[in-house]
Coordinates of C-alpha atoms in Angstrom, one line a residue:
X856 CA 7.4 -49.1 5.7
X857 CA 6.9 -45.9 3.3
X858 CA 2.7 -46.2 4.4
X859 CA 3.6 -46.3 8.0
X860 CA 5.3 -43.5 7.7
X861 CA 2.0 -40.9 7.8
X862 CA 0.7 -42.5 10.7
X863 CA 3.8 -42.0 12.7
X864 CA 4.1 -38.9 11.6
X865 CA 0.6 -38.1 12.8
X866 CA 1.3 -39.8 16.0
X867 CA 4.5 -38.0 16.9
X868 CA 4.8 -34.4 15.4
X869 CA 5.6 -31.8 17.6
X870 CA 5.7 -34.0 20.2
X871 CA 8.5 -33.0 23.1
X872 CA 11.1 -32.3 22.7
X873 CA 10.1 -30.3 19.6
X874 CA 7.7 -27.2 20.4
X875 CA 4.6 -27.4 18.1
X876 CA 3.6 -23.5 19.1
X877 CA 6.9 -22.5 17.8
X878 CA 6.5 -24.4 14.5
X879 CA 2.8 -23.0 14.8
X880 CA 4.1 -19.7 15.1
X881 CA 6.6 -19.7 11.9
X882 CA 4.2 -21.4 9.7
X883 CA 1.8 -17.8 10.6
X884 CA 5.2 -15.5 10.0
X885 CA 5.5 -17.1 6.8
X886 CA 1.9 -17.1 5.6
X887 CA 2.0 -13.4 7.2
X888 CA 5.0 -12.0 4.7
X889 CA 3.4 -13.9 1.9
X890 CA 0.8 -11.5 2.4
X891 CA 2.9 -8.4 3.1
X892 CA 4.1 -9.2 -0.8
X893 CA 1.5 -9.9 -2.7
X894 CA -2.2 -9.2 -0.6
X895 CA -4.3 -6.5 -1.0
X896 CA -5.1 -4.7 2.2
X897 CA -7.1 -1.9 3.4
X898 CA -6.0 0.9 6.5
X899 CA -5.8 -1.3 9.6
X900 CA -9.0 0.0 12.1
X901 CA -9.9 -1.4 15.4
X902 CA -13.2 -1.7 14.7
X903 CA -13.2 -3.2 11.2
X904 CA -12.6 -6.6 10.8
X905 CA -12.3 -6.6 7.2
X906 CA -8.9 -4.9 7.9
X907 CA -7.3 -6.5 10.1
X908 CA -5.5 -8.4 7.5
X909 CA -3.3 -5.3 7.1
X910 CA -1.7 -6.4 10.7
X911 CA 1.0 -8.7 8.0
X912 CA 2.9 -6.4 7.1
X913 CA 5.9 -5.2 9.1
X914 CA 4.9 -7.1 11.7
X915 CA 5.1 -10.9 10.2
X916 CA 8.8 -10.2 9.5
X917 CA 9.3 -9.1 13.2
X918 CA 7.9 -12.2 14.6
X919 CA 10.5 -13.9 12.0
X920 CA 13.0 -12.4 13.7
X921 CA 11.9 -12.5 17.0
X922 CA 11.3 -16.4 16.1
X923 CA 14.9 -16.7 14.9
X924 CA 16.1 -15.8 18.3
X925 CA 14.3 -18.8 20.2
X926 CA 15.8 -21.1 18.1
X927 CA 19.3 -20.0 18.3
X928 CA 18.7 -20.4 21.9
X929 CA 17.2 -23.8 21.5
X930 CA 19.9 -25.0 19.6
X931 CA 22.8 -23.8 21.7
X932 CA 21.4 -25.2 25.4
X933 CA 18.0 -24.3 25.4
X934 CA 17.2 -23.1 29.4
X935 CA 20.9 -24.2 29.6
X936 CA 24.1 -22.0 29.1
X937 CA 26.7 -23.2 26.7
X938 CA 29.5 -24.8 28.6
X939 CA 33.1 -22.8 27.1
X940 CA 34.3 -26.2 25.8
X941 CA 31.4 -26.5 22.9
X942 CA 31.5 -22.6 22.3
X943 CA 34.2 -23.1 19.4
X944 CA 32.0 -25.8 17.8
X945 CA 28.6 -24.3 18.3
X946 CA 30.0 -20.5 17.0
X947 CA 31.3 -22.7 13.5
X948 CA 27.9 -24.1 13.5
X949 CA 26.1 -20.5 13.8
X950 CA 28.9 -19.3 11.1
X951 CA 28.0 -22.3 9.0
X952 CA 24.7 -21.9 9.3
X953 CA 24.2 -18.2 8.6
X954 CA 26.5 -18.5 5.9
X955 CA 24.1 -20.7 3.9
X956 CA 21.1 -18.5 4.7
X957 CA 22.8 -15.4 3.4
X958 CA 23.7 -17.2 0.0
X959 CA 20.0 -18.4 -0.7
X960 CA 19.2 -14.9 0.4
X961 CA 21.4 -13.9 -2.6
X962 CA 20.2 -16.1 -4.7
X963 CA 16.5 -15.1 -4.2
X964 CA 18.1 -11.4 -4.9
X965 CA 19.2 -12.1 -8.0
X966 CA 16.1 -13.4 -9.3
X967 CA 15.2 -9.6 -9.4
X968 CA 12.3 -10.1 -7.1
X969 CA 10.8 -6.8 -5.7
X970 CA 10.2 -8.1 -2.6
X971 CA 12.8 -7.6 0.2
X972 CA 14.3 -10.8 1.2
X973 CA 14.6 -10.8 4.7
X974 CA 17.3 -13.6 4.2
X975 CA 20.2 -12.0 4.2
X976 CA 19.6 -10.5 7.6
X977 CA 18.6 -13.6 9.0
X978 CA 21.8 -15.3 7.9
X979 CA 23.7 -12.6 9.5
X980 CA 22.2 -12.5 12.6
X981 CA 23.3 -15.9 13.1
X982 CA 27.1 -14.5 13.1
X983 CA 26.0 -11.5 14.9
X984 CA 24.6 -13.2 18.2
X985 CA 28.2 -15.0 18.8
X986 CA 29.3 -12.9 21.6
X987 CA 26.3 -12.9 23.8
X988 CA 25.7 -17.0 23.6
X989 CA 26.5 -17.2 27.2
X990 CA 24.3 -14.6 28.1
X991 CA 21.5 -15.1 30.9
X992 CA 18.1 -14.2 29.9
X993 CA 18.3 -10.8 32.4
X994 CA 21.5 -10.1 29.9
X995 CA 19.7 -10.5 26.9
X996 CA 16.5 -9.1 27.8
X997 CA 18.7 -5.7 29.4
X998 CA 20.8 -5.6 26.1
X999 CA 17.2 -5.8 23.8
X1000 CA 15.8 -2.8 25.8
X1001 CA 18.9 -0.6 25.3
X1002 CA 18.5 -1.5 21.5
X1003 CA 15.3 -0.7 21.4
X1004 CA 15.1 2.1 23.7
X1005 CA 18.0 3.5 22.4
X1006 CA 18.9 2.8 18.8
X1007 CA 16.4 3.9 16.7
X1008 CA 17.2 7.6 18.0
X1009 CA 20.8 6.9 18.1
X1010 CA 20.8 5.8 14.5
X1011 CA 18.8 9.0 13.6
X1012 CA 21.2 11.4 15.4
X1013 CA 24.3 9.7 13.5
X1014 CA 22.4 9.9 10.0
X1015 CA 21.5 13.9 10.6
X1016 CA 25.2 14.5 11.9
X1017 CA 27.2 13.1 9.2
X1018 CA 24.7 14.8 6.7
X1019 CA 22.4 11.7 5.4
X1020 CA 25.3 9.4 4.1
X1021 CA 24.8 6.4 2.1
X1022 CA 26.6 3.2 0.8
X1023 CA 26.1 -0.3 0.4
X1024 CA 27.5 -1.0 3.5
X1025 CA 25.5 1.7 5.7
X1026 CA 22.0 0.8 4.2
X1027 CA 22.4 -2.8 4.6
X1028 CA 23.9 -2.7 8.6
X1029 CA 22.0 1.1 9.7
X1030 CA 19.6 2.4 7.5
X1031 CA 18.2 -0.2 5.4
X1032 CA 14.5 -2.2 5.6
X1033 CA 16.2 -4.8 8.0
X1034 CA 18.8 -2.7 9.9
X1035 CA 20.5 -5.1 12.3
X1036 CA 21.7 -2.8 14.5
X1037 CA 17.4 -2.8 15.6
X1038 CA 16.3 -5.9 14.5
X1039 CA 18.9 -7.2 16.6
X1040 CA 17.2 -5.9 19.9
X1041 CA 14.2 -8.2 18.7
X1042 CA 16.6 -11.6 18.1
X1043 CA 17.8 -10.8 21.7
X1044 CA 14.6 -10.6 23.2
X1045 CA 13.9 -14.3 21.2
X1046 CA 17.0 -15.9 22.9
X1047 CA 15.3 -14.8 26.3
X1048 CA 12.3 -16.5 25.8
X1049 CA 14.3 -19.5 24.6
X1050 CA 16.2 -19.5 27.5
X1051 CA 13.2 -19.4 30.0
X1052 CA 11.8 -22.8 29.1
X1053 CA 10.0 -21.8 26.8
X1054 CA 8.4 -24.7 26.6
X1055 CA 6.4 -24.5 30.0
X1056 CA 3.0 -23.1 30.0
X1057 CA 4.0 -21.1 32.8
X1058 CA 6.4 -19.0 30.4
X1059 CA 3.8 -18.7 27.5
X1060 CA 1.3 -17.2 30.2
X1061 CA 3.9 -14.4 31.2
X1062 CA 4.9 -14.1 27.5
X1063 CA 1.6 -13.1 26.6
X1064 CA 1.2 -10.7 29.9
X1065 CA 4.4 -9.0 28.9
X1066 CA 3.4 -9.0 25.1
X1067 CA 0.2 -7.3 25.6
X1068 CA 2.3 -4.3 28.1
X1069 CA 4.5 -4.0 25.2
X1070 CA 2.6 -3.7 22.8
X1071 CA 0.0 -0.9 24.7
X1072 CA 3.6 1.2 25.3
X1073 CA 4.6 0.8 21.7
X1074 CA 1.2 1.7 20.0
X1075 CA 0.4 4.2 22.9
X1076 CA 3.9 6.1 21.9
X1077 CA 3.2 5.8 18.4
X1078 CA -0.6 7.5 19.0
X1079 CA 1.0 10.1 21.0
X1080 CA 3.9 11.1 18.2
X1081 CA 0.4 11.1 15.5
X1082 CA -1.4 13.3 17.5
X1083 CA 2.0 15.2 18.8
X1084 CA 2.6 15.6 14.6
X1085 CA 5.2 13.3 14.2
X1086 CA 3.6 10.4 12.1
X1087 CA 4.6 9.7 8.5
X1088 CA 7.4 7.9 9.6
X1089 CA 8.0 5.7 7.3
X1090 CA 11.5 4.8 5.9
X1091 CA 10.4 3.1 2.5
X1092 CA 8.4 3.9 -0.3
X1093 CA 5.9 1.0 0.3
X1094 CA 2.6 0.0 -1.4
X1095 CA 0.6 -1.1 0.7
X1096 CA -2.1 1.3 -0.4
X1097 CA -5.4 -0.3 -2.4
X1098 CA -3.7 0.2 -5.6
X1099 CA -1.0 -2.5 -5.1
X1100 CA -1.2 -4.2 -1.7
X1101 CA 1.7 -5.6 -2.0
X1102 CA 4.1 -4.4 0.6
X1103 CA 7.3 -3.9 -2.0
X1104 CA 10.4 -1.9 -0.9
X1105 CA 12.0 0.5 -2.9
X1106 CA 15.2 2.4 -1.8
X1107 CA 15.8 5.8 -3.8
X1108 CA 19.2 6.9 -4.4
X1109 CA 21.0 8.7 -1.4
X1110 CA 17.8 7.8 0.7
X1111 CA 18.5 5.9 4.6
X1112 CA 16.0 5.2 6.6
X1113 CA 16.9 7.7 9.3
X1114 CA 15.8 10.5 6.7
X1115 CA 12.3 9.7 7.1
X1116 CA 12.3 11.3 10.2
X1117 CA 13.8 14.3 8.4
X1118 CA 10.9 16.4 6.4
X1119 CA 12.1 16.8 2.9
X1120 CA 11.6 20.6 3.4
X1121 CA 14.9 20.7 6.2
X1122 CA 17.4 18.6 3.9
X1123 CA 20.3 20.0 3.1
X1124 CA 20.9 20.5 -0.2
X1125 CA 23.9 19.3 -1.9
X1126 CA 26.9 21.9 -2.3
X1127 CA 26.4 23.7 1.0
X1128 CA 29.6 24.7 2.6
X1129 CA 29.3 25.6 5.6
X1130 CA 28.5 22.0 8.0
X1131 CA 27.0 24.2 11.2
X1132 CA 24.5 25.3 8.7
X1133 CA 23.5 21.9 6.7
X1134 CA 23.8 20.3 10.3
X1135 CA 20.8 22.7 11.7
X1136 CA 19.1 22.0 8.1
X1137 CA 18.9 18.0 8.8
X1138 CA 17.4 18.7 12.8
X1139 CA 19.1 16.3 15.0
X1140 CA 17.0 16.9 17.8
X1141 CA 13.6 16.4 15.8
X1142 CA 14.8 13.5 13.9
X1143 CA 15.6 11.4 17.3
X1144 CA 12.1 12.5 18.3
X1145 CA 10.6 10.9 15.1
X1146 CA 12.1 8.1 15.9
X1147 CA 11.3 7.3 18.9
X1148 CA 7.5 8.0 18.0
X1149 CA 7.8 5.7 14.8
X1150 CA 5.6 3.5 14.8
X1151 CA 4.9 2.4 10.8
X1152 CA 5.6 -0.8 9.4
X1153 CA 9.8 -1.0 8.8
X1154 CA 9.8 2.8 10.4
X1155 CA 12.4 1.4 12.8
X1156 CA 11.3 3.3 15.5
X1157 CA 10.9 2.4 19.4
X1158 CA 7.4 2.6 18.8
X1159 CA 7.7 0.1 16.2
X1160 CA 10.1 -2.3 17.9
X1161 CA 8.1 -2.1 21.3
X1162 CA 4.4 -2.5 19.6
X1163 CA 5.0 -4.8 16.9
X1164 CA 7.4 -6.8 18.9
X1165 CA 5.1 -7.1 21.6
X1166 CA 2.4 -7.8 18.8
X1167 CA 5.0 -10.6 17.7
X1168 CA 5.4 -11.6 21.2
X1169 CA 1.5 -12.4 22.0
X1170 CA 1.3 -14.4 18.7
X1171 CA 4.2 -16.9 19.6
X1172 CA 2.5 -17.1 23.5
X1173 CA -0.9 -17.8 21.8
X1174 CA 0.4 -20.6 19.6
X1175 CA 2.5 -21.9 22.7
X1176 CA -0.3 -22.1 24.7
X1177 CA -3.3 -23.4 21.7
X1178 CA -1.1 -26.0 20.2
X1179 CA -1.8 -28.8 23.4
X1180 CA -5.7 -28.4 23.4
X1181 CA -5.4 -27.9 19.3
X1182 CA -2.6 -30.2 18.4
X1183 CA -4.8 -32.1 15.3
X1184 CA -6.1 -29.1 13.9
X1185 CA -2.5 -26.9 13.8
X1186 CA -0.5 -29.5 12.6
X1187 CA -0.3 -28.2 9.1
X1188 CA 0.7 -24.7 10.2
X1189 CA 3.2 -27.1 12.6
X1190 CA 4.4 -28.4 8.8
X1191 CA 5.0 -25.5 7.5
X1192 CA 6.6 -23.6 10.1
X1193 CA 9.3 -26.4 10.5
X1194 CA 10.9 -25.9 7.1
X1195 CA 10.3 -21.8 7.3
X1196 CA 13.0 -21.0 5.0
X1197 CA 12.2 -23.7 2.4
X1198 CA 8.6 -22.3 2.2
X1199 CA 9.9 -18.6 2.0
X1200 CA 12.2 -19.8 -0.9
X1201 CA 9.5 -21.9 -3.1
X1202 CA 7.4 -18.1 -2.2
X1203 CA 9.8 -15.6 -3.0
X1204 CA 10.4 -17.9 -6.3
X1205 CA 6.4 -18.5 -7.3
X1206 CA 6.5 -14.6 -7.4
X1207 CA 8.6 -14.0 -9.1
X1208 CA 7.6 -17.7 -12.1
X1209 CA 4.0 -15.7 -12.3
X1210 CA 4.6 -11.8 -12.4
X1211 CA 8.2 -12.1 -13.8
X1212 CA 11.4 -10.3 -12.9
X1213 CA 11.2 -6.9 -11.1
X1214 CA 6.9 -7.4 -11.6
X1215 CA 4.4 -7.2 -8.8
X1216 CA 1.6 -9.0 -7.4
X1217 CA -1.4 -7.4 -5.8
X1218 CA -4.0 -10.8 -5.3
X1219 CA -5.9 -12.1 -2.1
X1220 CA -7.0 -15.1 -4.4
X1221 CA -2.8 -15.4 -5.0
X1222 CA -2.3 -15.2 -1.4
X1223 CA -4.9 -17.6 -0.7
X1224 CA -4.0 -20.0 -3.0
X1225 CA 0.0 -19.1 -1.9
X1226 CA -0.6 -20.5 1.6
X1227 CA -3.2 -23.3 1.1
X1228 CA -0.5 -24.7 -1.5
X1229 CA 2.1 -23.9 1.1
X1230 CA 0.3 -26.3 3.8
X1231 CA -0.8 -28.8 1.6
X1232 CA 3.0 -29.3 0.1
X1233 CA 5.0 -28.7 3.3
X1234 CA 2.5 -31.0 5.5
X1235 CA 3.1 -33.8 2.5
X1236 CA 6.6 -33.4 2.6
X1237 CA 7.0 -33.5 6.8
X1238 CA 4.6 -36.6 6.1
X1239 CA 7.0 -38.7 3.4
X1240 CA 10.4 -36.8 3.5
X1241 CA 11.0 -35.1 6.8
X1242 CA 13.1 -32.2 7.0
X1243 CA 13.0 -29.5 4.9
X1244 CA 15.2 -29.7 1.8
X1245 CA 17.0 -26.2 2.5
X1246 CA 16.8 -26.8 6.4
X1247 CA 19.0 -30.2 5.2
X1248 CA 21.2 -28.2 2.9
X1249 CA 21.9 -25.3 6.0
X1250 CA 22.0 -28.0 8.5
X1251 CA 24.7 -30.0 6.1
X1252 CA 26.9 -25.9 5.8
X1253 CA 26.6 -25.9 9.9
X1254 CA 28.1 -29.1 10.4
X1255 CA 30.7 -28.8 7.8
X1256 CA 31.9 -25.8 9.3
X1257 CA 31.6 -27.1 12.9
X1258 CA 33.7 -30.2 12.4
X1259 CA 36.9 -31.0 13.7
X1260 CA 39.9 -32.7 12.5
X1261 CA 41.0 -35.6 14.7
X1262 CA 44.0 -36.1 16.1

C-alpha cells in the first residue's frame, strides 16, 4: 500500500480542486525569501541578466502575502460568499489558525535569527481579515486601492505629526518591516483574486494584464520620485549590498519606518520645546511625498505596494497559467509550496544551525543548496506523508478553536 502511494501521488497532485499554480507560486515565494536572507546579489538592471536575482528581495515576501490572501479566500467559499450561519465557525478557524502561525513565528524569533520572520504578520492577518469575509471582490479590490493609495502617505503624515514616536506596539502594527496597516492592502487584493475563480484561465489571463499595468504605475512612480530627488527611501538598514547579500533587518532605537522619508538633516532633535517648530523640522508635506514615490524593497511606499504587488501579481498569473501545459515538471515547486510554512520553518532554523545565533549568511552555493534540499525533502514528504507537519499542527489549532459543543 505504502509503494502505491508515489504513484498516486504522481497521478493526482494538484489535480482540481487543488490549484497547482498557487502551490507553484508559494514554492517560488519561499525559494525567493530564502534568497532575500542569505544570497548574494548584485544592483538589479534591466539589461543584465546576471542581476536579476536581486528581484527576491522585498518582493518574494509580497507575493507571500499577496498568496496568503487567496487562500483565506479559498478556504472561506472560494468564488462563493460565506453564508452568516458558518461566519462564527469560520472566524474561530481564522482565530485558530493565525494564532498558531504567530506562535511559531515566536518561536523562530527567539532562536535570535537575524532574519525578519514574516510569521508573525502572517498569523495576524488571519485575525485581521475577519470583518471583510463577506466582502465582494469590487469591495476588496476598492478597500486595497485606498490602502495602497492612501496609507503609506497617511502613515508618514501621522509619524512626522506626533514627532517620530516609537514602541513595541507602533513598530510592529505602523512602522515596522511588515506594517499591516499596508501589507494588508496586498492580502485584500489576494482575497479578490480568490474570489474570481481563480482557478479559470480566463482570470489568470486578466491577472497578468492587470499585473503588468500595475506594475508600470508602481515602477514608473518610483522612477519619477528618483529622478524628482526623492529616492533613498528605504525604512531598514538592509544588506543587500555585495558585501553581505543577505537581506537582514535591523531596527535602530527610536527609528519607524515613516522616518526614512524624513532626511536625517530635518529631525528634530530631542529637547525642543516649542511643537510648531519640531513639527516644521520633521516636514509633513515632504515626508507623504517620499512615500508615495517609495519604491525600495520594505520602503512601504505606493510605489512599492503598486510595483511589487503587481510584480507579485504576474508571478502567481504565470504559474496559474504554466502549471496545465507544465504539470510534470513543476510538481516539486507544487511540493513545496503546499507546506509553505513548514519549509520557511526548517529555513529560518538551517540559518540559524550553520551561522549560529544573531550570525549571517551571505552564500549563492547556501541558497542553492537551501532550495534544491527544500524540493527534494518537501516533494518526498507530499510523496509518503502528505500534509505538511506544521500545516497539520495549524490545521489541528483552527479546528480546535472552531469547534462547537453540542447540545
Amino acid at each position: 500500500m505504502t509503494a502505491l502511494r508515489p504513484v498516486r501521488w504522481f497521478r493526482d497532485f494538484g489535480r482540481p480542486p487543488r490549484i497547482l499554480g498557487l502551490d507553484v507560486a508559494r514554492g517560488l515565494a519561499i525559494l525567493g525569501m530564502a534568497g532575500a536572507h542569505v544570497g548574494v546579489t548584485e544592483a538589479f538592471e534591466w539589461g543584465d541578466p546576471t542581476t536579476w536575482t536581486d528581484l527576491v528581495h522585498g518582493r518574494s515576501s509580497i507575493l507571500f502575502a499577496l498568496l496568503a490572501g487567496v487562500s483565506i479566500a479559498l478556504m472561506t467559499g472560494r468564488d462563493v460568499l460565506p453564508e452568516r450561519e458558518r461566519l462564527p465557525s469560520i472566524r474561530l478557524n481564522l482565530v485558530g489558525r493565525g494564532a498558531v502561525i504567530f506562535v511559531i513565528g515566536l518561536a523562530l524569533e527567539l532562536l535570535n535569527t537575524p532574519i525578519a520572520v514574516i510569521l508573525t504578520l502572517y498569523g495576524l492577518l488571519y485575525v485581521a481579515v475577519i470583518p471583510v469575509l463577506r466582502w465582494r471582490p469590487r469591495q476588496l479590490l476598492l478597500g486595497a486601492a485606498v490602502l495602497a493609495l492612501a496609507g503609506p502617505a497617511l502613515l508618514a503624515l501621522l509619524s512626522a505629526v506626533a514627532l517620530q514616536p516609537f514602541g513595541a506596539g507602533i513598530g510592529f502594527v505602523l512602522y515596522g518591516t511588515y506594517p499591516i496597516t499596508v501589507w494588508l492592502a496586498l492580502v485584500l487584493g489576494g482575497m479578490a483574486l480568490g474570489r474570481l475563480r481563480v482557478q479559470e484561465l480566463r482570470t489568470a489571463v486578466v491577472a497578468l494584464v492587470v499585473a503588468v499595468v500595475l506594475a508600470a504605475i508602481g515602477y514608473g512612480l518610483g522612477a519619477l520620485g528618483a529622478g524628482a530627488g526623492l529616492g533613498g527611501t528605504e525604512s531598514i538598514v538592509s544588506s543587500t549590498s555585495a558585501s553581505s547579500g543577505s537581506e537582514s533587518i535591523e531596527i535602530l532605537p527610536g527609528e519607524s519606518l515613516s522616518s526614512s522619508f524624513i532626511p536625517d538633516d530635518v529631525m528634530p532633535p530631542s529637547g525642543w520645546e516649542s511643537y510648531p517648530e519640531a513639527l516644521a523640522a520633521t516636514d509633513p508635506l515632504g515626508s507623504m511625498v517620499r512615500a508615495v514615490f517609495a519604491v525600495d524593497p520594505h520602503s512601504g511606499g505606493t510605489a512599492e505596494i503598486l510595483g511589487s504587488g503587481g510584480f507579485a501579481l504576474a508571478v502567481i498569473a504565470l504559474c496559474l497559467l504554466l502549471s496545465r501545459p507544465l504539470r510534470w515538471p513543476l510538481l516539486p515547486l507544487g511540493a513545496l509550496g503546499s507546506m509553505p510554512l513548514t519549509a520557511y520553518s526548517v529555513h529560518v532554523v538551517s540559518v540559524v544551525l550553520v551561522a549560529g545565533p544573531g550570525g549571517f549568511i551571505a552564500d549563492n552555493a547556501f541558497w542553492a543548496l537551501t532550495a534544491v534540499g527544500l524540493l527534494l525533502v518537501t516533494t518526498l514528504w507530499a510523496m509518503f506523508v502528505g500534509r505538511g507537519p506544521l500545516e497539520r499542527l495549524i490545521g489541528k489549532g483552527a479546528a480546535a478553536m472552531a469547534a462547537v459543543p453540542r447540545r
